PDB file of C-alpha atoms in Angstrom:
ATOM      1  CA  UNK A  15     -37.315 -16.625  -2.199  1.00  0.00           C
ATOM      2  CA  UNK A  16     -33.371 -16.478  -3.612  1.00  0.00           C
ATOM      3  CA  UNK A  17     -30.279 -14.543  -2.434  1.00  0.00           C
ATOM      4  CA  UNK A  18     -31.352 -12.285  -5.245  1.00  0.00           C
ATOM      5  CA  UNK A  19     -34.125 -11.103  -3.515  1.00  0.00           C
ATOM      6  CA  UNK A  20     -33.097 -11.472   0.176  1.00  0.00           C
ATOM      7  CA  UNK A  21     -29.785 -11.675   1.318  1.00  0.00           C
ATOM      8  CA  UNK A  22     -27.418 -10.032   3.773  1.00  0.00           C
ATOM      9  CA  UNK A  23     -26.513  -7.231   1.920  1.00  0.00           C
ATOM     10  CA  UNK A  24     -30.809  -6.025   1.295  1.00  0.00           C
ATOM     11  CA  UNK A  25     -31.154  -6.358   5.218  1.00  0.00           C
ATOM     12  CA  UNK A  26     -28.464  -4.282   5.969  1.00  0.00           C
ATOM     13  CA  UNK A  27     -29.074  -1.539   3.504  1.00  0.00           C
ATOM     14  CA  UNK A  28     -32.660  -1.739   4.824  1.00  0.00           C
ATOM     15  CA  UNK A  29     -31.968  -1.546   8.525  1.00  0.00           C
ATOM     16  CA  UNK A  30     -29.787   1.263   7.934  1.00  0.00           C
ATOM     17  CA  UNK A  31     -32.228   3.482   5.966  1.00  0.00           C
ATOM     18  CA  UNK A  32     -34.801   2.114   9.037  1.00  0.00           C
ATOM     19  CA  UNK A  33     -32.797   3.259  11.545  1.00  0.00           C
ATOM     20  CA  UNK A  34     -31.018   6.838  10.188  1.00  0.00           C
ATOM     21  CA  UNK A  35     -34.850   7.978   9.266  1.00  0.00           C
ATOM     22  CA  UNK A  36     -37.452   6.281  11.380  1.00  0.00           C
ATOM     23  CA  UNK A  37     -35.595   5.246  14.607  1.00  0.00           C
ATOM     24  CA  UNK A  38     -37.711   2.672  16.326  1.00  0.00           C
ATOM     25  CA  UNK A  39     -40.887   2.993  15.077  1.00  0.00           C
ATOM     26  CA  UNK A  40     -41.225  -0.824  14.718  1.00  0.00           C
ATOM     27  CA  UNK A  41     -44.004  -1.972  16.627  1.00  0.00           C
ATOM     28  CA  UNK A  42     -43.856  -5.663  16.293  1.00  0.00           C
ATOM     29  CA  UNK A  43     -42.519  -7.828  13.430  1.00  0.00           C
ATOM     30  CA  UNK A  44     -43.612 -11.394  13.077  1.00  0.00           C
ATOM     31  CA  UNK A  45     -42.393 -13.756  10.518  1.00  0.00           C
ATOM     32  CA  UNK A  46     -44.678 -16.623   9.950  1.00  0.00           C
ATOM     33  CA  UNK A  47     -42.789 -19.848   8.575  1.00  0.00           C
ATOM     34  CA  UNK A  48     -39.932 -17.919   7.160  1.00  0.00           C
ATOM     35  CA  UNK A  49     -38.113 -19.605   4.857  1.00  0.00           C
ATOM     36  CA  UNK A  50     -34.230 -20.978   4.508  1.00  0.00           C
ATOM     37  CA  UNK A  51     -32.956 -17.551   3.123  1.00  0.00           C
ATOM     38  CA  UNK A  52     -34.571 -15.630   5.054  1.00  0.00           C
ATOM     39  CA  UNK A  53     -33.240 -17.131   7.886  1.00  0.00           C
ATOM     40  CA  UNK A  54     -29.586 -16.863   6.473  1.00  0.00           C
ATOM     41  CA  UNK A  55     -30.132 -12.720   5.695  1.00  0.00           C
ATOM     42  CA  UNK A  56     -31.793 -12.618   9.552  1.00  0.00           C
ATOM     43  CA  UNK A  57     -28.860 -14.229  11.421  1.00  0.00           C
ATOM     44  CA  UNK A  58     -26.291 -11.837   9.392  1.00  0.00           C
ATOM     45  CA  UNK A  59     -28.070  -9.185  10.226  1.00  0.00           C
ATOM     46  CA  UNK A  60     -29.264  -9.438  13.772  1.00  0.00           C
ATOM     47  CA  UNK A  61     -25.682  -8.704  15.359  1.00  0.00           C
ATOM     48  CA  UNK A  62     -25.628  -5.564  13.658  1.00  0.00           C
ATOM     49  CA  UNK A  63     -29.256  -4.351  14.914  1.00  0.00           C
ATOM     50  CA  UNK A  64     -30.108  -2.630  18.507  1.00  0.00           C
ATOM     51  CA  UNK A  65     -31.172  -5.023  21.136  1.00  0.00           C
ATOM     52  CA  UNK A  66     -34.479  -3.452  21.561  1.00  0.00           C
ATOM     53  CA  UNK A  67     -35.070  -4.168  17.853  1.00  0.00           C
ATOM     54  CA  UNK A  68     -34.323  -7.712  18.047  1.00  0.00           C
ATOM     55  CA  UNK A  69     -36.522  -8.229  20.715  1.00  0.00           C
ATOM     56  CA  UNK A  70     -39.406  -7.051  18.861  1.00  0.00           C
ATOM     57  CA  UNK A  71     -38.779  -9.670  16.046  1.00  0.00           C
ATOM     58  CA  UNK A  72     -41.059 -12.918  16.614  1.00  0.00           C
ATOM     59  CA  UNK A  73     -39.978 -16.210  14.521  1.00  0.00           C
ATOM     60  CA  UNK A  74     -42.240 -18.640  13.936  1.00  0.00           C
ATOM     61  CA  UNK A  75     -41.012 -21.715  13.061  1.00  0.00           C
ATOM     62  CA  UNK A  76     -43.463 -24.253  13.350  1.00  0.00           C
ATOM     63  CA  UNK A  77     -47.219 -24.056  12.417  1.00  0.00           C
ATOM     64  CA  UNK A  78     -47.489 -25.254  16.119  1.00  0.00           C
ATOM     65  CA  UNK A  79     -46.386 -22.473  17.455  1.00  0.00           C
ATOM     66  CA  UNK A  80     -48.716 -19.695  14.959  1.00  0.00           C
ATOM     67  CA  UNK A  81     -51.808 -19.719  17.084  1.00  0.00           C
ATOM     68  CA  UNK A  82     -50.424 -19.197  20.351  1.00  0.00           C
ATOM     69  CA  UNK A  83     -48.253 -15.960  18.925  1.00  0.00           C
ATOM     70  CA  UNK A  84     -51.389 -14.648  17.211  1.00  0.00           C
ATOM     71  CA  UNK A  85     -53.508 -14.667  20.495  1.00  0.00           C
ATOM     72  CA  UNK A  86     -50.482 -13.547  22.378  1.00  0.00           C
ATOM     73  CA  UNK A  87     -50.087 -10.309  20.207  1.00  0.00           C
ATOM     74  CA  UNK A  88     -53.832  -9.914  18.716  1.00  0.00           C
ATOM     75  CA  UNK A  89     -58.076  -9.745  19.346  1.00  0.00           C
ATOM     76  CA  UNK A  90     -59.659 -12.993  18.998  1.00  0.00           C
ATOM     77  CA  UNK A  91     -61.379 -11.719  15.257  1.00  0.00           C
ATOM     78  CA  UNK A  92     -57.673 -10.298  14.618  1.00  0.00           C
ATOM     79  CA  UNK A  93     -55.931 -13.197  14.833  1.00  0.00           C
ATOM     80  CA  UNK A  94     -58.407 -15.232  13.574  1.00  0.00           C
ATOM     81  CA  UNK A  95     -58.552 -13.155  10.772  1.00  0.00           C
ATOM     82  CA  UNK A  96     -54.831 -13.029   9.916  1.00  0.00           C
ATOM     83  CA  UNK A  97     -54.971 -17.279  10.575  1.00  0.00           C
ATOM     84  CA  UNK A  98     -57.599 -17.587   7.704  1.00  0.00           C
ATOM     85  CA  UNK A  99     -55.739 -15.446   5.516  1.00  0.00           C
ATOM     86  CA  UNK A 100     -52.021 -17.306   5.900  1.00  0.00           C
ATOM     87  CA  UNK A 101     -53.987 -20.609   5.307  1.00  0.00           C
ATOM     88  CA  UNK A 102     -55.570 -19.571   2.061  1.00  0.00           C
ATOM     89  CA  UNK A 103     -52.406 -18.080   0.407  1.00  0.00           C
ATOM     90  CA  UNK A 104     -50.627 -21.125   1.377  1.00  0.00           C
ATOM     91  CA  UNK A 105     -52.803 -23.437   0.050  1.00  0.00           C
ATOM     92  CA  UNK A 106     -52.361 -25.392  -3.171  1.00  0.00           C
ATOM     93  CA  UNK A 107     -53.048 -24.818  -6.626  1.00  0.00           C
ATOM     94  CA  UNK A 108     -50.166 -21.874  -6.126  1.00  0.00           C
ATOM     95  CA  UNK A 109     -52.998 -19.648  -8.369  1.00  0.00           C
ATOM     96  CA  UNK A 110     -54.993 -19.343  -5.556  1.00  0.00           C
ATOM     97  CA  UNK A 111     -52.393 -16.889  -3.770  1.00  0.00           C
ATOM     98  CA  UNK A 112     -52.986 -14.401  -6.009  1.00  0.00           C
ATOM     99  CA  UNK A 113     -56.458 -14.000  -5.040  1.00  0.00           C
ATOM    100  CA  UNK A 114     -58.476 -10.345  -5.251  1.00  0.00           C
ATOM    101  CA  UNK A 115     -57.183  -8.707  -1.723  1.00  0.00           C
ATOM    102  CA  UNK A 116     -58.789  -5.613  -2.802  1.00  0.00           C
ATOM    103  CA  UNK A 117     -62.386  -7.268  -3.229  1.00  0.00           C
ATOM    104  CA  UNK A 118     -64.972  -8.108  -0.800  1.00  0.00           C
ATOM    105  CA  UNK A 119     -65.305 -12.362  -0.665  1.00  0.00           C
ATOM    106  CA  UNK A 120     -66.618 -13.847  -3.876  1.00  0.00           C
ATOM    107  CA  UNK A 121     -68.203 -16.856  -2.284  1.00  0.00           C
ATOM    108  CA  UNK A 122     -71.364 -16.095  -0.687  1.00  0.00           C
ATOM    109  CA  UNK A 123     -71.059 -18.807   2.108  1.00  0.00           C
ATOM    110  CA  UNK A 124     -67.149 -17.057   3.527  1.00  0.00           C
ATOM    111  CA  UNK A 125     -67.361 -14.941   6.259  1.00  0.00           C
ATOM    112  CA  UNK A 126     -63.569 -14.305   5.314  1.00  0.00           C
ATOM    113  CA  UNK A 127     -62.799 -11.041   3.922  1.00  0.00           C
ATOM    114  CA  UNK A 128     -59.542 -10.847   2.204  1.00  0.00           C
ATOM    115  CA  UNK A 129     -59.352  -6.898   2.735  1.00  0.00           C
ATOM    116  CA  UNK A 130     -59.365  -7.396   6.798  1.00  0.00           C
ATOM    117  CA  UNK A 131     -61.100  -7.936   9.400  1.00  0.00           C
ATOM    118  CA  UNK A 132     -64.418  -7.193   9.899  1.00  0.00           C
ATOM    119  CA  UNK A 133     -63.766  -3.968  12.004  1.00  0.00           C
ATOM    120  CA  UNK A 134     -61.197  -2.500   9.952  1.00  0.00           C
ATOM    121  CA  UNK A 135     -63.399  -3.294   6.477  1.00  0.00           C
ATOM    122  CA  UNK A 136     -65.997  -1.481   8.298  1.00  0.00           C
ATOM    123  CA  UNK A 137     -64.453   1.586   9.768  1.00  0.00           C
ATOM    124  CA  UNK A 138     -61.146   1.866   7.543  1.00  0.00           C
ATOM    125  CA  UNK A 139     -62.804   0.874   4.271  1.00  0.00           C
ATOM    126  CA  UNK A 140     -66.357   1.358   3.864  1.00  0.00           C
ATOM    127  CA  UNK A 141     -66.434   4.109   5.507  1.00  0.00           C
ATOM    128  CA  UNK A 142     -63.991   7.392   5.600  1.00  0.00           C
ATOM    129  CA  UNK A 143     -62.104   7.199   9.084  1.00  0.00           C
ATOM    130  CA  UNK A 144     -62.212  10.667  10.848  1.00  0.00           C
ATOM    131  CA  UNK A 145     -57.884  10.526  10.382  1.00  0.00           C
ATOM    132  CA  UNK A 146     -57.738  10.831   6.865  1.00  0.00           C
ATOM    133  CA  UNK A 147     -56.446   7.020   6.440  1.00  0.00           C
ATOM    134  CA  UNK A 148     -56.598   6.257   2.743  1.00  0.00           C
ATOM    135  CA  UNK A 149     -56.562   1.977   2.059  1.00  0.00           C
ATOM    136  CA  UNK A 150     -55.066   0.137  -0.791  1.00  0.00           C
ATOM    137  CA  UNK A 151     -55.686   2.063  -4.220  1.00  0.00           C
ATOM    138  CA  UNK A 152     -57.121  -1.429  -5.120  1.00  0.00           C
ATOM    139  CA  UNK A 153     -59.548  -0.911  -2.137  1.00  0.00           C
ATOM    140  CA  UNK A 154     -60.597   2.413  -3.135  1.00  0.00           C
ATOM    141  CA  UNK A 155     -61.047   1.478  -7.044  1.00  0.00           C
ATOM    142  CA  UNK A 156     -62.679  -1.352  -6.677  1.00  0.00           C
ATOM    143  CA  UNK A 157     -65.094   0.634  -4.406  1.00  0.00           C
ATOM    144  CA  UNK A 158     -65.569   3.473  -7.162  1.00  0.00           C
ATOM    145  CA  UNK A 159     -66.287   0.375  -9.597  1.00  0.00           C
ATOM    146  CA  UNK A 160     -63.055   1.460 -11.532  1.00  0.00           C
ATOM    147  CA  UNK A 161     -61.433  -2.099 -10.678  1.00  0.00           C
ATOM    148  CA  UNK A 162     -62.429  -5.710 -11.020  1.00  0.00           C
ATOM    149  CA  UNK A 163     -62.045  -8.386  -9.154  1.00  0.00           C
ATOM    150  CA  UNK A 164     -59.753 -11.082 -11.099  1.00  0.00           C
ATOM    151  CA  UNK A 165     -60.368 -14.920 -11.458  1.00  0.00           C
ATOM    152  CA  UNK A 166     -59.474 -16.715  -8.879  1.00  0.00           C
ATOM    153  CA  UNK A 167     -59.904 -20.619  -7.472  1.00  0.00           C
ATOM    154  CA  UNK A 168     -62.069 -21.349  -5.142  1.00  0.00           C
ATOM    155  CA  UNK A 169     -61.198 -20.375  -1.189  1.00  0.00           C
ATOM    156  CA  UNK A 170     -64.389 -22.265   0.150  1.00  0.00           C
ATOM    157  CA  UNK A 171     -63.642 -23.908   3.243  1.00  0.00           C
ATOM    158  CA  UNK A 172     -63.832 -27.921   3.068  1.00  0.00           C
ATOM    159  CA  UNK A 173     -61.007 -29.992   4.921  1.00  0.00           C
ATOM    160  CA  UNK A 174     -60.905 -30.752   8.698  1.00  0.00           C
ATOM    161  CA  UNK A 175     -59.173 -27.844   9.396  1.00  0.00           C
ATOM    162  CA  UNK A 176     -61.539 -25.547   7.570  1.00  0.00           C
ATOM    163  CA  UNK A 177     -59.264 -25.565   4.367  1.00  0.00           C
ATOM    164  CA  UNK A 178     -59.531 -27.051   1.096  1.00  0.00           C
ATOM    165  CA  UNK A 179     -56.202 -28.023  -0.422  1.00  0.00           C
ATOM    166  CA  UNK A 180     -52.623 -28.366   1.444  1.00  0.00           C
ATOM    167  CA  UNK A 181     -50.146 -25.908   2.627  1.00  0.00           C
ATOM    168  CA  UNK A 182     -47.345 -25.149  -0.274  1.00  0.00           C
ATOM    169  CA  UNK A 183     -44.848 -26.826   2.341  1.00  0.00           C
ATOM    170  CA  UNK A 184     -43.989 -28.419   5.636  1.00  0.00           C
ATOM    171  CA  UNK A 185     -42.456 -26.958   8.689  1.00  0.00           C
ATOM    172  CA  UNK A 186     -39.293 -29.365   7.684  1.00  0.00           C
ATOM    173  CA  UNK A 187     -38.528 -27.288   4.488  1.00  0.00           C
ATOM    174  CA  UNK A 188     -38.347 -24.078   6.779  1.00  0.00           C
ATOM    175  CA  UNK A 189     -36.119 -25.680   9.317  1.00  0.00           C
ATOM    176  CA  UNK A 190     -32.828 -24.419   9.033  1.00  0.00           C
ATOM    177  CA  UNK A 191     -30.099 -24.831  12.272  1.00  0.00           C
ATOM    178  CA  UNK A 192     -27.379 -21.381  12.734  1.00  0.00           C
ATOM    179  CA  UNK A 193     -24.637 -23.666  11.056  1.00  0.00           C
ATOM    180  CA  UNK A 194     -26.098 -24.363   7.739  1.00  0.00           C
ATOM    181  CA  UNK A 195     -27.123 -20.461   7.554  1.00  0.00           C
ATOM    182  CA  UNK A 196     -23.469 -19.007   8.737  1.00  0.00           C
ATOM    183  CA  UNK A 197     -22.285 -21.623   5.984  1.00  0.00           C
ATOM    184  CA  UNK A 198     -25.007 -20.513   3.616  1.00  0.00           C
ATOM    185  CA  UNK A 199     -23.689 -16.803   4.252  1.00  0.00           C
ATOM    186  CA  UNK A 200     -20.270 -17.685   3.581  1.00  0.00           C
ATOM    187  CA  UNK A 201     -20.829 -19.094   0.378  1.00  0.00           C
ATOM    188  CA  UNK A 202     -22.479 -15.526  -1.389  1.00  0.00           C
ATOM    189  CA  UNK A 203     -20.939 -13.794  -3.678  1.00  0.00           C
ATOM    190  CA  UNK A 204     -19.154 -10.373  -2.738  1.00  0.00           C
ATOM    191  CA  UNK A 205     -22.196  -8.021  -3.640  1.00  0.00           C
ATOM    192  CA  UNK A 206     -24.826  -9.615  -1.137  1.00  0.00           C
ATOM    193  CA  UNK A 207     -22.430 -10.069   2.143  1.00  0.00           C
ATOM    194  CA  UNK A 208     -22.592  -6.714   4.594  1.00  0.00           C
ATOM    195  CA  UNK A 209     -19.764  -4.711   3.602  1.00  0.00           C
ATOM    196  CA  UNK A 210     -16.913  -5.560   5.778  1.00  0.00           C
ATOM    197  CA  UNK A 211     -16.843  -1.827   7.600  1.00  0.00           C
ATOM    198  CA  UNK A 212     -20.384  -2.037   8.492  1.00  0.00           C
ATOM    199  CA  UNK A 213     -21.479  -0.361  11.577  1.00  0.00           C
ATOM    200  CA  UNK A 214     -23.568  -1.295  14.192  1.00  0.00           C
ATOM    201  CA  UNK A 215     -26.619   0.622  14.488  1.00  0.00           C
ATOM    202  CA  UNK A 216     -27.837   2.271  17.240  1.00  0.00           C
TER     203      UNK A 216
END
């Protein structure tokens, strides 16, 4: 990720448009592993964000730390599911991240199903939910048969941990302390700092 794609600037437009048309309706937001710039956009925008926002804004730093958060905030198959799932698109070759979300799993022997877990495949997806909720228009094409799956490495399970390959990167790469990010801020170009009358939002 670059301060093209994520810097100050982007995080303030956003929270502004979030908070002038859908006032807390932020549940819970957790960040798995974020990385440097990230970070940098996060701390330049926090100040400028509602306590009771903040607060619902979980870092995880540390893969340490990613199970305990998930079975703090999710159901056993839940956070299993959503463990699996950061674990595969992390793992190496980087082609394997771009795996067929919208396709049941392609190896017989994975219980892993990269459209959800099991529940929500089964009431959400299979089947039409008494609501009206409509999937991913991958998820519904690929169920009409007007979508297929693409090629994609293996995902079959085979380390220790239950994963073949290694993560893209270590917990040091993320690690980034408030002084390197304020000086990291500093150092962008006019169009991606928050413009210097910027309100806080409320």
């Amino acid at each position: 990720m670059t301060a093209q794609s994520c810097h100050p600037r982007i995080g303030y437009d956003c929270a502004q448009l979030m908070s002038n048309h859908y006032p807390e309706r932020l549940g819970q937001a957790i960040c798995i592993l974020p990385g440097p710039v990230f970070k940098v956009a996060w701390q330049a925008i926090k100040p400028f964000l509602p306590p009771a926002t903040v607060n619902k804004v979980t870092m995880i730093t540390s893969k340490s730390q990613l199970k305990n958060v998930l079975d703090k905030h999710f159901s056993p198959s839940m956070a299993n599911w959503i463990y699996t799932e950061y674990k595969l698109n992390r793992k190496k070759p980087i082609r394997s991240r771009y795996r067929s979300f919208f396709s049941p799993p392609q190896e017989a022997q994975s219980d892993h199903d990269p459209r959800g877990e099991l529940s929500y495949v089964r009431d959400w997806i299979e089947s039409k939910h008494p609501s009206g909720h409509q999937p991913h228009p991958n998820m519904s094409e690929f169920l009409a048969g007007k979508l297929k799956h693409q090629l994609s490495n293996s995902s079959s399970f085979s380390d220790a941990n239950g994963f073949a390959g290694e993560d893209e990167e270590e917990d040091e790469a993320n690690e980034i302390d408030e002084a390197e990010a304020r000086k990291l801020v500093a150092s962008l170009p006019d169009a991606y700092q928050i413009p210097a009358d910027a309100q806080t939002f409320t």
